[in-house]
């Protein structure tokens, strides 16, 4: 992958991810609150529907950019070594590796975002500090393994 392709993947992937995440954010908040143990209305109902958006906005661009850069780089690396009939496997491996790397950014972003959505009386920064104080750095990666398994399952046919 040359510098131009790298930059294109970085910028296009980041912008696309950010547009999708910010556009669908209110629906994500509603889903999170519906799944909250507190119940929908105690978790905030329709109030503060954009609670947690700073976390999503900050993490969205680098998350999507990391996926696309990893995907395109891995694809270009394997292209020279694999036969044409192995192209689907190359794409599946590249997408899986892209998801693993992207989850390094996505999971902490999601942890903070969901906790803020479920408790709109706290701001994103306060939720981040509380998580670090109560659970340490590992608390930001709660659910990393299951998230990676969920994401890479979409990369393989029949999964």
PDB file of C-alpha atoms in Angstrom:
ATOM      1  CA  UNK A   1       0.000   0.000   0.000  1.00  0.00           C
ATOM      2  CA  UNK A   2       1.483   3.324  -1.016  1.00  0.00           C
ATOM      3  CA  UNK A   3       1.192   6.593   0.896  1.00  0.00           C
ATOM      4  CA  UNK A   4      -1.727   7.853  -1.215  1.00  0.00           C
ATOM      5  CA  UNK A   5      -3.774   4.686  -0.601  1.00  0.00           C
ATOM      6  CA  UNK A   6      -2.922   4.801   3.099  1.00  0.00           C
ATOM      7  CA  UNK A   7      -4.087   8.413   3.398  1.00  0.00           C
ATOM      8  CA  UNK A   8      -7.258   7.680   1.409  1.00  0.00           C
ATOM      9  CA  UNK A   9      -8.122   4.724   3.678  1.00  0.00           C
ATOM     10  CA  UNK A  10      -7.389   6.745   6.784  1.00  0.00           C
ATOM     11  CA  UNK A  11      -9.461   9.789   5.843  1.00  0.00           C
ATOM     12  CA  UNK A  12     -12.329   8.044   4.017  1.00  0.00           C
ATOM     13  CA  UNK A  13     -12.694   5.378   6.685  1.00  0.00           C
ATOM     14  CA  UNK A  14     -12.564   7.888   9.513  1.00  0.00           C
ATOM     15  CA  UNK A  15     -15.101  10.234   7.919  1.00  0.00           C
ATOM     16  CA  UNK A  16     -17.493   7.426   7.012  1.00  0.00           C
ATOM     17  CA  UNK A  17     -17.369   5.968  10.514  1.00  0.00           C
ATOM     18  CA  UNK A  18     -17.900   9.330  12.131  1.00  0.00           C
ATOM     19  CA  UNK A  19     -20.906  10.140   9.915  1.00  0.00           C
ATOM     20  CA  UNK A  20     -22.584   6.811  10.677  1.00  0.00           C
ATOM     21  CA  UNK A  21     -21.887   6.894  14.411  1.00  0.00           C
ATOM     22  CA  UNK A  22     -23.090  10.456  14.929  1.00  0.00           C
ATOM     23  CA  UNK A  23     -26.161  10.057  12.725  1.00  0.00           C
ATOM     24  CA  UNK A  24     -27.335   6.914  14.526  1.00  0.00           C
ATOM     25  CA  UNK A  25     -26.309   8.061  18.015  1.00  0.00           C
ATOM     26  CA  UNK A  26     -29.843   8.863  19.299  1.00  0.00           C
ATOM     27  CA  UNK A  27     -31.046   5.373  18.307  1.00  0.00           C
ATOM     28  CA  UNK A  28     -28.062   3.851  20.068  1.00  0.00           C
ATOM     29  CA  UNK A  29     -28.888   5.813  23.228  1.00  0.00           C
ATOM     30  CA  UNK A  30     -32.480   4.582  23.172  1.00  0.00           C
ATOM     31  CA  UNK A  31     -31.296   0.963  22.703  1.00  0.00           C
ATOM     32  CA  UNK A  32     -28.815   1.285  25.584  1.00  0.00           C
ATOM     33  CA  UNK A  33     -31.473   2.696  27.889  1.00  0.00           C
ATOM     34  CA  UNK A  34     -34.000   0.028  26.917  1.00  0.00           C
ATOM     35  CA  UNK A  35     -31.406  -2.594  27.890  1.00  0.00           C
ATOM     36  CA  UNK A  36     -30.480  -0.832  31.150  1.00  0.00           C
ATOM     37  CA  UNK A  37     -31.127  -2.693  34.417  1.00  0.00           C
ATOM     38  CA  UNK A  38     -32.580   0.557  35.772  1.00  0.00           C
ATOM     39  CA  UNK A  39     -35.277   0.558  33.136  1.00  0.00           C
ATOM     40  CA  UNK A  40     -35.732   2.973  30.258  1.00  0.00           C
ATOM     41  CA  UNK A  41     -37.161   5.959  32.145  1.00  0.00           C
ATOM     42  CA  UNK A  42     -34.839   5.721  35.178  1.00  0.00           C
ATOM     43  CA  UNK A  43     -31.866   5.521  32.794  1.00  0.00           C
ATOM     44  CA  UNK A  44     -32.954   8.850  31.297  1.00  0.00           C
ATOM     45  CA  UNK A  45     -35.808   8.004  28.923  1.00  0.00           C
ATOM     46  CA  UNK A  46     -35.767  10.470  26.052  1.00  0.00           C
ATOM     47  CA  UNK A  47     -33.943  13.104  28.152  1.00  0.00           C
ATOM     48  CA  UNK A  48     -30.350  13.870  27.227  1.00  0.00           C
ATOM     49  CA  UNK A  49     -30.540  11.733  24.108  1.00  0.00           C
ATOM     50  CA  UNK A  50     -27.049  12.918  23.140  1.00  0.00           C
ATOM     51  CA  UNK A  51     -25.463  11.990  26.508  1.00  0.00           C
ATOM     52  CA  UNK A  52     -22.139  10.326  25.709  1.00  0.00           C
ATOM     53  CA  UNK A  53     -21.780  11.835  22.244  1.00  0.00           C
ATOM     54  CA  UNK A  54     -18.333  13.326  23.020  1.00  0.00           C
ATOM     55  CA  UNK A  55     -16.988   9.812  23.588  1.00  0.00           C
ATOM     56  CA  UNK A  56     -18.495   8.612  20.304  1.00  0.00           C
ATOM     57  CA  UNK A  57     -17.219  11.649  18.414  1.00  0.00           C
ATOM     58  CA  UNK A  58     -13.690  11.300  19.791  1.00  0.00           C
ATOM     59  CA  UNK A  59     -13.451   7.548  19.206  1.00  0.00           C
ATOM     60  CA  UNK A  60     -15.358   7.242  15.948  1.00  0.00           C
ATOM     61  CA  UNK A  61     -12.823   8.647  13.491  1.00  0.00           C
ATOM     62  CA  UNK A  62      -9.763   6.757  14.793  1.00  0.00           C
ATOM     63  CA  UNK A  63     -11.799   3.552  15.211  1.00  0.00           C
ATOM     64  CA  UNK A  64     -13.011   3.476  11.601  1.00  0.00           C
ATOM     65  CA  UNK A  65      -9.669   4.736  10.284  1.00  0.00           C
ATOM     66  CA  UNK A  66      -7.820   1.964  12.162  1.00  0.00           C
ATOM     67  CA  UNK A  67     -10.127  -0.646  10.645  1.00  0.00           C
ATOM     68  CA  UNK A  68      -9.748   0.549   7.059  1.00  0.00           C
ATOM     69  CA  UNK A  69      -5.997   1.138   7.234  1.00  0.00           C
ATOM     70  CA  UNK A  70      -5.447  -2.320   8.748  1.00  0.00           C
ATOM     71  CA  UNK A  71      -7.854  -3.931   6.269  1.00  0.00           C
ATOM     72  CA  UNK A  72      -6.269  -2.330   3.200  1.00  0.00           C
ATOM     73  CA  UNK A  73      -2.693  -2.900   4.421  1.00  0.00           C
ATOM     74  CA  UNK A  74      -3.350  -6.562   5.196  1.00  0.00           C
ATOM     75  CA  UNK A  75      -5.104  -7.058   1.875  1.00  0.00           C
ATOM     76  CA  UNK A  76      -2.207  -5.542  -0.068  1.00  0.00           C
ATOM     77  CA  UNK A  77       0.293  -7.619   1.930  1.00  0.00           C
ATOM     78  CA  UNK A  78      -1.487 -10.911   1.122  1.00  0.00           C
ATOM     79  CA  UNK A  79      -2.343 -10.059  -2.482  1.00  0.00           C
ATOM     80  CA  UNK A  80       1.173 -10.773  -3.694  1.00  0.00           C
ATOM     81  CA  UNK A  81       1.310 -14.165  -1.959  1.00  0.00           C
ATOM     82  CA  UNK A  82      -2.092 -15.680  -2.616  1.00  0.00           C
ATOM     83  CA  UNK A  83      -3.664 -17.171  -5.692  1.00  0.00           C
ATOM     84  CA  UNK A  84      -6.760 -15.576  -7.185  1.00  0.00           C
ATOM     85  CA  UNK A  85      -8.972 -18.354  -5.837  1.00  0.00           C
ATOM     86  CA  UNK A  86      -7.842 -17.432  -2.314  1.00  0.00           C
ATOM     87  CA  UNK A  87      -8.977 -13.791  -2.640  1.00  0.00           C
ATOM     88  CA  UNK A  88     -12.075 -14.310  -0.440  1.00  0.00           C
ATOM     89  CA  UNK A  89      -9.907 -15.710   2.363  1.00  0.00           C
ATOM     90  CA  UNK A  90      -7.549 -12.747   2.016  1.00  0.00           C
ATOM     91  CA  UNK A  91     -10.507 -10.365   2.445  1.00  0.00           C
ATOM     92  CA  UNK A  92     -11.845 -12.308   5.432  1.00  0.00           C
ATOM     93  CA  UNK A  93      -8.458 -12.344   7.167  1.00  0.00           C
ATOM     94  CA  UNK A  94      -7.905  -8.652   6.440  1.00  0.00           C
ATOM     95  CA  UNK A  95     -11.355  -7.739   7.782  1.00  0.00           C
ATOM     96  CA  UNK A  96     -10.849  -9.873  10.899  1.00  0.00           C
ATOM     97  CA  UNK A  97      -7.492  -8.272  11.642  1.00  0.00           C
ATOM     98  CA  UNK A  98      -9.035  -4.847  10.965  1.00  0.00           C
ATOM     99  CA  UNK A  99     -11.757  -5.548  13.550  1.00  0.00           C
ATOM    100  CA  UNK A 100      -9.240  -6.738  16.149  1.00  0.00           C
ATOM    101  CA  UNK A 101      -7.248  -3.507  15.771  1.00  0.00           C
ATOM    102  CA  UNK A 102     -10.332  -1.268  15.622  1.00  0.00           C
ATOM    103  CA  UNK A 103     -11.692  -2.830  18.827  1.00  0.00           C
ATOM    104  CA  UNK A 104      -8.635  -1.520  20.673  1.00  0.00           C
ATOM    105  CA  UNK A 105     -10.211   1.914  20.140  1.00  0.00           C
ATOM    106  CA  UNK A 106     -13.893   0.949  19.904  1.00  0.00           C
ATOM    107  CA  UNK A 107     -14.238  -0.898  23.206  1.00  0.00           C
ATOM    108  CA  UNK A 108     -13.036   1.887  25.560  1.00  0.00           C
ATOM    109  CA  UNK A 109     -15.131   4.360  23.572  1.00  0.00           C
ATOM    110  CA  UNK A 110     -18.199   2.127  23.894  1.00  0.00           C
ATOM    111  CA  UNK A 111     -17.675   1.504  27.610  1.00  0.00           C
ATOM    112  CA  UNK A 112     -17.605   5.236  28.359  1.00  0.00           C
ATOM    113  CA  UNK A 113     -20.402   6.038  25.896  1.00  0.00           C
ATOM    114  CA  UNK A 114     -22.800   3.380  27.216  1.00  0.00           C
ATOM    115  CA  UNK A 115     -22.177   4.270  30.833  1.00  0.00           C
ATOM    116  CA  UNK A 116     -22.850   7.921  30.053  1.00  0.00           C
ATOM    117  CA  UNK A 117     -26.000   7.024  28.100  1.00  0.00           C
ATOM    118  CA  UNK A 118     -27.295   4.956  31.019  1.00  0.00           C
ATOM    119  CA  UNK A 119     -26.488   7.723  33.517  1.00  0.00           C
ATOM    120  CA  UNK A 120     -27.015  11.067  31.742  1.00  0.00           C
ATOM    121  CA  UNK A 121     -26.490  13.023  34.965  1.00  0.00           C
ATOM    122  CA  UNK A 122     -22.748  12.361  34.561  1.00  0.00           C
ATOM    123  CA  UNK A 123     -20.679  13.792  31.726  1.00  0.00           C
ATOM    124  CA  UNK A 124     -18.295  11.787  29.553  1.00  0.00           C
ATOM    125  CA  UNK A 125     -15.186  12.993  31.365  1.00  0.00           C
ATOM    126  CA  UNK A 126     -16.617  12.090  34.801  1.00  0.00           C
ATOM    127  CA  UNK A 127     -17.568   8.594  33.560  1.00  0.00           C
ATOM    128  CA  UNK A 128     -14.040   8.106  32.192  1.00  0.00           C
ATOM    129  CA  UNK A 129     -12.471   9.185  35.504  1.00  0.00           C
ATOM    130  CA  UNK A 130     -14.873   7.024  37.548  1.00  0.00           C
ATOM    131  CA  UNK A 131     -14.073   3.991  35.395  1.00  0.00           C
ATOM    132  CA  UNK A 132     -10.323   4.519  35.744  1.00  0.00           C
ATOM    133  CA  UNK A 133     -10.553   5.114  39.517  1.00  0.00           C
ATOM    134  CA  UNK A 134     -12.860   2.182  40.247  1.00  0.00           C
ATOM    135  CA  UNK A 135     -11.656  -0.409  37.726  1.00  0.00           C
ATOM    136  CA  UNK A 136      -8.332   0.854  36.425  1.00  0.00           C
ATOM    137  CA  UNK A 137      -7.268   0.828  32.785  1.00  0.00           C
ATOM    138  CA  UNK A 138      -8.640  -2.710  32.386  1.00  0.00           C
ATOM    139  CA  UNK A 139     -12.134  -1.398  33.096  1.00  0.00           C
ATOM    140  CA  UNK A 140     -12.060   0.432  29.780  1.00  0.00           C
ATOM    141  CA  UNK A 141     -11.557  -2.908  28.018  1.00  0.00           C
ATOM    142  CA  UNK A 142     -14.411  -4.726  29.747  1.00  0.00           C
ATOM    143  CA  UNK A 143     -15.943  -6.955  27.096  1.00  0.00           C
ATOM    144  CA  UNK A 144     -13.059  -6.676  24.609  1.00  0.00           C
ATOM    145  CA  UNK A 145     -12.896 -10.411  23.908  1.00  0.00           C
ATOM    146  CA  UNK A 146     -16.620 -10.847  23.343  1.00  0.00           C
ATOM    147  CA  UNK A 147     -16.749  -7.714  21.187  1.00  0.00           C
ATOM    148  CA  UNK A 148     -13.909  -8.977  18.985  1.00  0.00           C
ATOM    149  CA  UNK A 149     -15.619 -12.361  18.606  1.00  0.00           C
ATOM    150  CA  UNK A 150     -18.888 -10.673  17.667  1.00  0.00           C
ATOM    151  CA  UNK A 151     -17.232  -8.362  15.144  1.00  0.00           C
ATOM    152  CA  UNK A 152     -15.035 -10.928  13.398  1.00  0.00           C
ATOM    153  CA  UNK A 153     -17.955 -13.344  13.089  1.00  0.00           C
ATOM    154  CA  UNK A 154     -19.375 -10.915  10.497  1.00  0.00           C
ATOM    155  CA  UNK A 155     -16.225 -11.290   8.406  1.00  0.00           C
ATOM    156  CA  UNK A 156     -16.759 -14.985   7.664  1.00  0.00           C
ATOM    157  CA  UNK A 157     -19.469 -16.414   5.416  1.00  0.00           C
ATOM    158  CA  UNK A 158     -22.146 -18.467   7.121  1.00  0.00           C
ATOM    159  CA  UNK A 159     -21.328 -17.029  10.539  1.00  0.00           C
TER     160      UNK A 159
END
